[in-house]
Short mmCIF file of C-alpha atoms in Angstrom, two decimals:
data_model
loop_
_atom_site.label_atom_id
_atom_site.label_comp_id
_atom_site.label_asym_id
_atom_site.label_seq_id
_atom_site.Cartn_x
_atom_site.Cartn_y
_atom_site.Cartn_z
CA UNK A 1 4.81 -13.75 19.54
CA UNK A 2 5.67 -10.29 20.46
CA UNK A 3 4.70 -9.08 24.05
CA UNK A 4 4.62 -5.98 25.65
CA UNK A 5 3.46 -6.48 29.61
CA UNK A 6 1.99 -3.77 31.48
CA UNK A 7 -0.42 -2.76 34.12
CA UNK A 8 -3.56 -1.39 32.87
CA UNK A 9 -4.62 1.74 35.08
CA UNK A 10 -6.32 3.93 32.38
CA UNK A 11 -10.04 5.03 32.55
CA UNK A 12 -12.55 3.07 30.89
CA UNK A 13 -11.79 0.12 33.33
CA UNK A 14 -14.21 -3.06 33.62
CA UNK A 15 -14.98 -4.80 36.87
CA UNK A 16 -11.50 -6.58 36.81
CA UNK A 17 -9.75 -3.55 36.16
CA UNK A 18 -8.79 -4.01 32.70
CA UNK A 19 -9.33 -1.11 29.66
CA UNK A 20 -12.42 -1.84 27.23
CA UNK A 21 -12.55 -3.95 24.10
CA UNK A 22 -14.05 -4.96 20.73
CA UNK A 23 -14.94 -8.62 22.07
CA UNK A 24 -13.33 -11.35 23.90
CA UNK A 25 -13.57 -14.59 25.46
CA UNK A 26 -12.48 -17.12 27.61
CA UNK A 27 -9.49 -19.36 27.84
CA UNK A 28 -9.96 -22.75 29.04
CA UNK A 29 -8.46 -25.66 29.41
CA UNK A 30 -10.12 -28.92 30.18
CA UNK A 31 -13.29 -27.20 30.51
CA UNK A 32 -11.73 -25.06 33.62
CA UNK A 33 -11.77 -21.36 32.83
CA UNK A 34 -7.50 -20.10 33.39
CA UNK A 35 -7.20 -16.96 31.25
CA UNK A 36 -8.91 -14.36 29.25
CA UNK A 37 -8.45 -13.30 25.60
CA UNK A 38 -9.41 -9.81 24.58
CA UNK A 39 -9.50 -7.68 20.96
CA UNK A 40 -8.41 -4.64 22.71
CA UNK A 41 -7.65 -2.14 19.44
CA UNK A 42 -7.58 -2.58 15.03
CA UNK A 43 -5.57 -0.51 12.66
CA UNK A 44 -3.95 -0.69 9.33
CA UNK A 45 -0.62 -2.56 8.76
CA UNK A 46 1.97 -1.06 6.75
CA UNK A 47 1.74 -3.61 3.30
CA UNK A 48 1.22 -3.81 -0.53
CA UNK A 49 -2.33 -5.27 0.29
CA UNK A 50 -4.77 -4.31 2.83
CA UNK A 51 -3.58 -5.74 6.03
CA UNK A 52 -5.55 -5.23 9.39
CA UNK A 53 -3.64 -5.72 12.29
CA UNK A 54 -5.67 -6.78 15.75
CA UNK A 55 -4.01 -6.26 18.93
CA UNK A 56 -5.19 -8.85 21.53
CA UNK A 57 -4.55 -9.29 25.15
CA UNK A 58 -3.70 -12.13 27.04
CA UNK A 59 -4.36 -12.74 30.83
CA UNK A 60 -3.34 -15.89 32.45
CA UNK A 61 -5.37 -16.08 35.65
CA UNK A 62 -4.89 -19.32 37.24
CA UNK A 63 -3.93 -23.23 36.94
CA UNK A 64 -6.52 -26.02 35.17
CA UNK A 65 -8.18 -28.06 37.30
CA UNK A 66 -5.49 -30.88 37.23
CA UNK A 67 -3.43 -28.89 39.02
CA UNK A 68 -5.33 -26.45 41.77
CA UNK A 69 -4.68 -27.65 45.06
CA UNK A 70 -1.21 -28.60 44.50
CA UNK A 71 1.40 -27.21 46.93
CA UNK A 72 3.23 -26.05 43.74
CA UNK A 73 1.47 -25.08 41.26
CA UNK A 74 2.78 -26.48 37.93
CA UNK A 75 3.45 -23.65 35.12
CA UNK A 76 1.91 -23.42 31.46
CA UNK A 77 2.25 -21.54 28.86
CA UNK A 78 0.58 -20.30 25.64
CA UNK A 79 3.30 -21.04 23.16
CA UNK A 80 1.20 -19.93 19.75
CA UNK A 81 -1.90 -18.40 18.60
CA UNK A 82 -4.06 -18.71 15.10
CA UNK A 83 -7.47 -18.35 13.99
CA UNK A 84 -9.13 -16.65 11.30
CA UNK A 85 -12.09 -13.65 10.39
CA UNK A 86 -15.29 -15.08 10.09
CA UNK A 87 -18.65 -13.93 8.89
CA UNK A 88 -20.55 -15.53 12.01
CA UNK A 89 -19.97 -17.78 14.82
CA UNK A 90 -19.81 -20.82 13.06
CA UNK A 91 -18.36 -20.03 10.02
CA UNK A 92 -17.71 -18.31 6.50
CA UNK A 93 -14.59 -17.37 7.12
CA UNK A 94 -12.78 -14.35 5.56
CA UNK A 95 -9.19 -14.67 6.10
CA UNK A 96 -6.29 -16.53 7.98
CA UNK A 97 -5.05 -14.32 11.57
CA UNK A 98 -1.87 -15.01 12.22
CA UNK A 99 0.97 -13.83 14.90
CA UNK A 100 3.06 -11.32 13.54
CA UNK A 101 6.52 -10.00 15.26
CA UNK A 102 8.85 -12.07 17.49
CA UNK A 103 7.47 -14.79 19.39
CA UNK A 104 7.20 -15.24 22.74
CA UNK A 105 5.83 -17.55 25.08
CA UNK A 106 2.74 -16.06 27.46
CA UNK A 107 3.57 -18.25 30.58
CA UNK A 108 1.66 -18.72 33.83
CA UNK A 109 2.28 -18.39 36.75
CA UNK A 110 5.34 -16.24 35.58
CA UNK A 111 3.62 -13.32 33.48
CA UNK A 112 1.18 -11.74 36.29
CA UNK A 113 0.07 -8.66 33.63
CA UNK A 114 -1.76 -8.80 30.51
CA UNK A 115 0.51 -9.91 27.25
CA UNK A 116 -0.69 -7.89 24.36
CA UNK A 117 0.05 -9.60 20.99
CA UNK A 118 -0.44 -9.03 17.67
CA UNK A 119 -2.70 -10.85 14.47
CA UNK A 120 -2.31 -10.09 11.11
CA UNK A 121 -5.50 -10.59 8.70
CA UNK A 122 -4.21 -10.01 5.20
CA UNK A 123 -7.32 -9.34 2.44
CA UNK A 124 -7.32 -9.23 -1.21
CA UNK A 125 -9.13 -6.48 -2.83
CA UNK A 126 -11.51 -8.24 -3.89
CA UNK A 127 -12.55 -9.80 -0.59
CA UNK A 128 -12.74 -6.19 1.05
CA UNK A 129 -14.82 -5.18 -1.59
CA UNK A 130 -17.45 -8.11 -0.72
CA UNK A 131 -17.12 -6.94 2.89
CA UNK A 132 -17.74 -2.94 2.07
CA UNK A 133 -20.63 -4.61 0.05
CA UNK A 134 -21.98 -6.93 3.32
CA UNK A 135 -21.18 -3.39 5.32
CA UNK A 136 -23.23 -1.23 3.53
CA UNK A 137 -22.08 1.92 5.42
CA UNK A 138 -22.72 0.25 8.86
CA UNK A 139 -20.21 -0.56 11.56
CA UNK A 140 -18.11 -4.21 10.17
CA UNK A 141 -20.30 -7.37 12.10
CA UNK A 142 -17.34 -10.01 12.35
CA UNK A 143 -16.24 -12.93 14.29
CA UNK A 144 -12.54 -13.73 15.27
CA UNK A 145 -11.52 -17.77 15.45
CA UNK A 146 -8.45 -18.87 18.00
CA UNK A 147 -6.58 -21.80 18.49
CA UNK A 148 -4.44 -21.59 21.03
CA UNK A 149 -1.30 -23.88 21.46
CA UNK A 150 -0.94 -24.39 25.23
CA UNK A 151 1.95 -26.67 27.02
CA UNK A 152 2.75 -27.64 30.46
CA UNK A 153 6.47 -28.41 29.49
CA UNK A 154 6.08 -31.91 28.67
CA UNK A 155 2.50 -32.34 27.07
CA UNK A 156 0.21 -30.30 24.73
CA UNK A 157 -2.98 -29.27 26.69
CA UNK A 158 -6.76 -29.15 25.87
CA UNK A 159 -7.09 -25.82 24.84
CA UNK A 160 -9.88 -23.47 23.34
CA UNK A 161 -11.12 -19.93 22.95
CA UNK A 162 -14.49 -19.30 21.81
CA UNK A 163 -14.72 -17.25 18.86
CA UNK A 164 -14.94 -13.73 19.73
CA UNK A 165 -17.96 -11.35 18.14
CA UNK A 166 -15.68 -7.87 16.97
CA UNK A 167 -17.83 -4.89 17.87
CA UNK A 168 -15.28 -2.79 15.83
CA UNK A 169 -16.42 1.10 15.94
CA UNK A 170 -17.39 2.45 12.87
CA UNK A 171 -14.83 5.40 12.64
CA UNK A 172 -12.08 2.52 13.54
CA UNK A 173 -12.87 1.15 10.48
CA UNK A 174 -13.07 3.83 8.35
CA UNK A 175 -9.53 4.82 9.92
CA UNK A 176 -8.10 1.23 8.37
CA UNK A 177 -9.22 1.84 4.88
CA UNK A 178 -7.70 5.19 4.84
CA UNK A 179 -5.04 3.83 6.16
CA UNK A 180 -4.49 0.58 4.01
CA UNK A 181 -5.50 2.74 1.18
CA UNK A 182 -8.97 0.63 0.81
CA UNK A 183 -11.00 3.62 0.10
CA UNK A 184 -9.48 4.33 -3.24
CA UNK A 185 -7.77 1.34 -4.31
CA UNK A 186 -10.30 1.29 -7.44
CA UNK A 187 -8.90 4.89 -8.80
CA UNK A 188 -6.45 3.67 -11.51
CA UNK A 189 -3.72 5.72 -12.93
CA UNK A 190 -5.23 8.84 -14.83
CA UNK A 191 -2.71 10.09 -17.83
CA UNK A 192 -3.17 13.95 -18.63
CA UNK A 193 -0.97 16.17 -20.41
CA UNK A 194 1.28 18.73 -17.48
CA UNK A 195 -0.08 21.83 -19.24
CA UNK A 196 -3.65 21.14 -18.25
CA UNK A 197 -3.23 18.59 -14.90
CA UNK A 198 -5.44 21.53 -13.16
CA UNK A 199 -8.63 20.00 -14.16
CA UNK A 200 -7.82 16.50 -13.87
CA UNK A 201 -6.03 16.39 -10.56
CA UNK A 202 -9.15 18.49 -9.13
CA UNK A 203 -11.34 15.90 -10.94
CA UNK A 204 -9.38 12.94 -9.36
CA UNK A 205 -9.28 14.59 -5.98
CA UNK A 206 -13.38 14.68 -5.91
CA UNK A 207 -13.18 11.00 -7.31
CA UNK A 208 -11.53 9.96 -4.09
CA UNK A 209 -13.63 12.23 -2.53
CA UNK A 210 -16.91 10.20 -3.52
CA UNK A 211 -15.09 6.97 -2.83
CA UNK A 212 -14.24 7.63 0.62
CA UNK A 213 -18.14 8.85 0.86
CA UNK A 214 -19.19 5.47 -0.23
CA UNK A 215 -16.84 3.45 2.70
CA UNK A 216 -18.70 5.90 5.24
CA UNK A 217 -22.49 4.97 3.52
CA UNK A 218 -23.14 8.77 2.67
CA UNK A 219 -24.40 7.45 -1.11
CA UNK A 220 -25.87 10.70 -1.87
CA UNK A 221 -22.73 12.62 -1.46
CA UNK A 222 -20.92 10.09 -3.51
CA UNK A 223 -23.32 10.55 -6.38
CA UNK A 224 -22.91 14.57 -5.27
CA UNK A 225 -19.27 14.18 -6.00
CA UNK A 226 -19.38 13.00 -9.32
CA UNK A 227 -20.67 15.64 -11.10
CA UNK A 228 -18.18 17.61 -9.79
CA UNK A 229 -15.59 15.08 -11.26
CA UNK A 230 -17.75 15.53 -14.93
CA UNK A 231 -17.83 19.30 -14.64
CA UNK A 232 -13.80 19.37 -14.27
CA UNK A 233 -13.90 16.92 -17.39
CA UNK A 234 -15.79 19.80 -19.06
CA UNK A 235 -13.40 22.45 -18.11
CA UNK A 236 -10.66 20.05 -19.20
CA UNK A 237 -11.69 19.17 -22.82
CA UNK A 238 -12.60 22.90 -23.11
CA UNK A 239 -8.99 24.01 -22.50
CA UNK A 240 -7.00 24.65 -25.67
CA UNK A 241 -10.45 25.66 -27.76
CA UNK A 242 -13.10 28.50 -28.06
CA UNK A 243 -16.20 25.06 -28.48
CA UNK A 244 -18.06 25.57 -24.80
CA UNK A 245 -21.19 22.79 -25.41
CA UNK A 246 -20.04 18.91 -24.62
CA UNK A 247 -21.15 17.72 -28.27
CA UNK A 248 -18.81 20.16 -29.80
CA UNK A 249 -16.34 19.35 -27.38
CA UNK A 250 -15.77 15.44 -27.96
CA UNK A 251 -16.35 15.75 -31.29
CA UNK A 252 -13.09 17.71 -31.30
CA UNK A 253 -11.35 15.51 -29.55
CA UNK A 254 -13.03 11.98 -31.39
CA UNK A 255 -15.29 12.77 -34.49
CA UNK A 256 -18.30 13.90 -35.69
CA UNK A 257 -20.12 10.17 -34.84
CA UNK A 258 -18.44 9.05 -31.47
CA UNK A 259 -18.44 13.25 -30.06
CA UNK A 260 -22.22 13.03 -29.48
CA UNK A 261 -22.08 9.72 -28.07
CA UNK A 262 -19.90 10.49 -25.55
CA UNK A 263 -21.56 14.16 -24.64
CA UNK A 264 -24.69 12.16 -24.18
CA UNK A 265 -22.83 9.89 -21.60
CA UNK A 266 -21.83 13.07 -19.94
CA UNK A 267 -24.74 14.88 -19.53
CA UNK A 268 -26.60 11.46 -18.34
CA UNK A 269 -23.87 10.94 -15.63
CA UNK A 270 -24.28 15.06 -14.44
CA UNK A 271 -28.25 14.44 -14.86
CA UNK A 272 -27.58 11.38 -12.12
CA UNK A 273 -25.53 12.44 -10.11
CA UNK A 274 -27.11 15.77 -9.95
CA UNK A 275 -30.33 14.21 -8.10
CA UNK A 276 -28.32 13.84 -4.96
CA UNK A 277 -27.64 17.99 -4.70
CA UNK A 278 -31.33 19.08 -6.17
CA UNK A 279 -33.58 16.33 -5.31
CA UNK A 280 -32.19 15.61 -1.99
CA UNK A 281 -34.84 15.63 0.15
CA UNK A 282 -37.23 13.82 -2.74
CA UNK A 283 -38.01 10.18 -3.23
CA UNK A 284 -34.96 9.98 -5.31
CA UNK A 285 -32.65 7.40 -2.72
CA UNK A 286 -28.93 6.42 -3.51
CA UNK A 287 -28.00 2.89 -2.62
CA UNK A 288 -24.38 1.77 -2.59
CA UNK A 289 -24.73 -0.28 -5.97
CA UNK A 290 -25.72 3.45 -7.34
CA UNK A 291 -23.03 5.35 -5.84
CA UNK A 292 -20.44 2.85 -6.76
CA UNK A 293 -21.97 2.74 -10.35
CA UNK A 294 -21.74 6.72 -10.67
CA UNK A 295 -17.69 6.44 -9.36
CA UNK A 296 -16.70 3.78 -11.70
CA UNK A 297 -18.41 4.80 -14.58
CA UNK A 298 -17.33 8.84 -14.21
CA UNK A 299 -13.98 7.47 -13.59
CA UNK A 300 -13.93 5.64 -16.88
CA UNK A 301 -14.88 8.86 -18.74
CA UNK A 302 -13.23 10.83 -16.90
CA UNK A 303 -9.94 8.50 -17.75
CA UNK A 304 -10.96 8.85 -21.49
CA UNK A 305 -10.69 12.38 -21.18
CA UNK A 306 -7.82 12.80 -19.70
CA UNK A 307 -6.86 9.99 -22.27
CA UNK A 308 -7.77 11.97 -25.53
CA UNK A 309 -6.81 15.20 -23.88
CA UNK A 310 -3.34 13.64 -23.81
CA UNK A 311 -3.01 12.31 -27.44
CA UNK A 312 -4.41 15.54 -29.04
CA UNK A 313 -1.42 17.32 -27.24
CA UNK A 314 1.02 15.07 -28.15
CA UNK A 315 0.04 15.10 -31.93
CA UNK A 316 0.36 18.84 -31.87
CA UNK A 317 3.08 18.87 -30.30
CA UNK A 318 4.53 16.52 -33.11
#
């Protein structure tokens, strides 16, 4: 349990002179209020997984009830802390938070400043896909679970926190899957031949483009981005050969049966995704389920591409 204790003096104070948060709640023990527990910031951990790291504070305030009035106060001390993510209040919960660093007792009366500590929340891809999907563009609605581990030096108290609603900012959020790499972990590895990367790293730039679109809920401009991606995939297969139409194209690279196939795909995806830059201001309305069908599926062609682009080089070179 890693502590760093300071005075808080900044702006942005609350009544008891302590800096804003994203939630918190009391500590008590034995039903007797004797600390406070606070979510004061969230960020991205350095990991091979998405890892959001919450840094709480931790202000013992004064004795439980069993001991006020004594003419020495007896000390405590908060010896662990664990809890998990949850959905709501009550439930659903997301993933394990656990204390990360060196541990360190928070005692009382000894530690007269706020400990700040740190919880790790480790997700899966797959679970911080369900929560983009709960998210829908909008600011993360969470709830953060503690139990505390509290001692008086000989016995283990009655402890509890109540779980703490996380009003985490928008923009905070966004900064996290930037920064644990959660707003393009879908993009997979894109093969292309060195002598024409130009179009496909320009391609791949505007496919991370229209992901990071969807984690901030601008659909349209996700679906805006993708034709973008399919128009690079044109000037891609075009390099190396005089054909200029997409059916001519992917014929060249396939055959005379799978080239029109695949131009049709192509000109369906640019017809979609072109709604979002002409139609704009229509009835025409991009949910997330759209936007993140455009990505994946302009992705996959735009993978094939590269893909064919790739083999045709090598067999010529050969």
């Amino acid at each position: 349990m890693e502590c760093s204790k300071h005075k808080l003096t900044s702006s942005g104070l609350d009544s008891e002179g302590l800096v804003s948060s994203y939630g918190e709640s009391d500590l008590t023990i034995d039903s007797t209020q004797v600390g406070k527990v606070r979510v004061l910031s969230a960020y991205a951990g350095a990991s091979l997984f998405p890892r959001l790291l919450l840094r709480v504070g931790v202000l013992l305030q004064r004795a439980p009830a069993r001991y006020q009035g004594q003419a020495s106060t007896e000390a405590f001390e908060l010896r662990d802390l664990a809890g998990e993510l949850r959905l709501n209040e009550a439930g659903d919960p997301v993933c394990e938070a656990r204390l990360t660093g060196q541990r360190r007792p928070v005692r009382f009366p000894a530690d007269g400043y706020e400990a700040q500590l740190e919880l790790a929340c480790d997700f899966d891809h797959q679970r911080l896909e369900r929560l983009e999907a709960r998210r829908d563009g909008e600011a993360p609605r969470l709830w953060l679970a503690l139990w505390p581990t509290v001692h008086d030096g000989s016995t283990v108290l009655h402890a509890q926190i109540r779980p703490i609603q996380l009003a985490i900012p928008r923009d905070v959020w966004l900064e996290f899957l930037r920064g644990c790499g959660g707003a393009d972990y879908e993009l997979l590895e894109i093969r292309y031949p060195a002598a024409s990367s130009e179009h496909i790293q320009r391609a791949a730039t505007h496919l991370q483009e229209a992901r990071a679109r969807i984690a901030a809920g601008d659909f349209a401009s996700a679906a805006a981005a993708c034709r973008k991606v399919v128009e690079a995939a044109l000037e891609e297969s075009r390099s190396g050969t005089e054909a200029k139409d997409w059916g001519t194209l992917m014929s060249h690279l396939t055959d005379a049966k799978r080239g029109p196939e695949y131009s049709g795909i192509a000109a369906r995806l640019k017809q979609l995704s072109s709604f979002a830059v002409h139609d704009f201001a229509s009835d025409v309305k991009f949910t997330r389920a759209d936007a993140l069908f455009l990505v994946r599926t302009t992705h996959a062609f735009l993978v094939l591409v590269a893909h064919l682009k790739a083999r045709l080089a090598e067999s010529r070179a050969g």
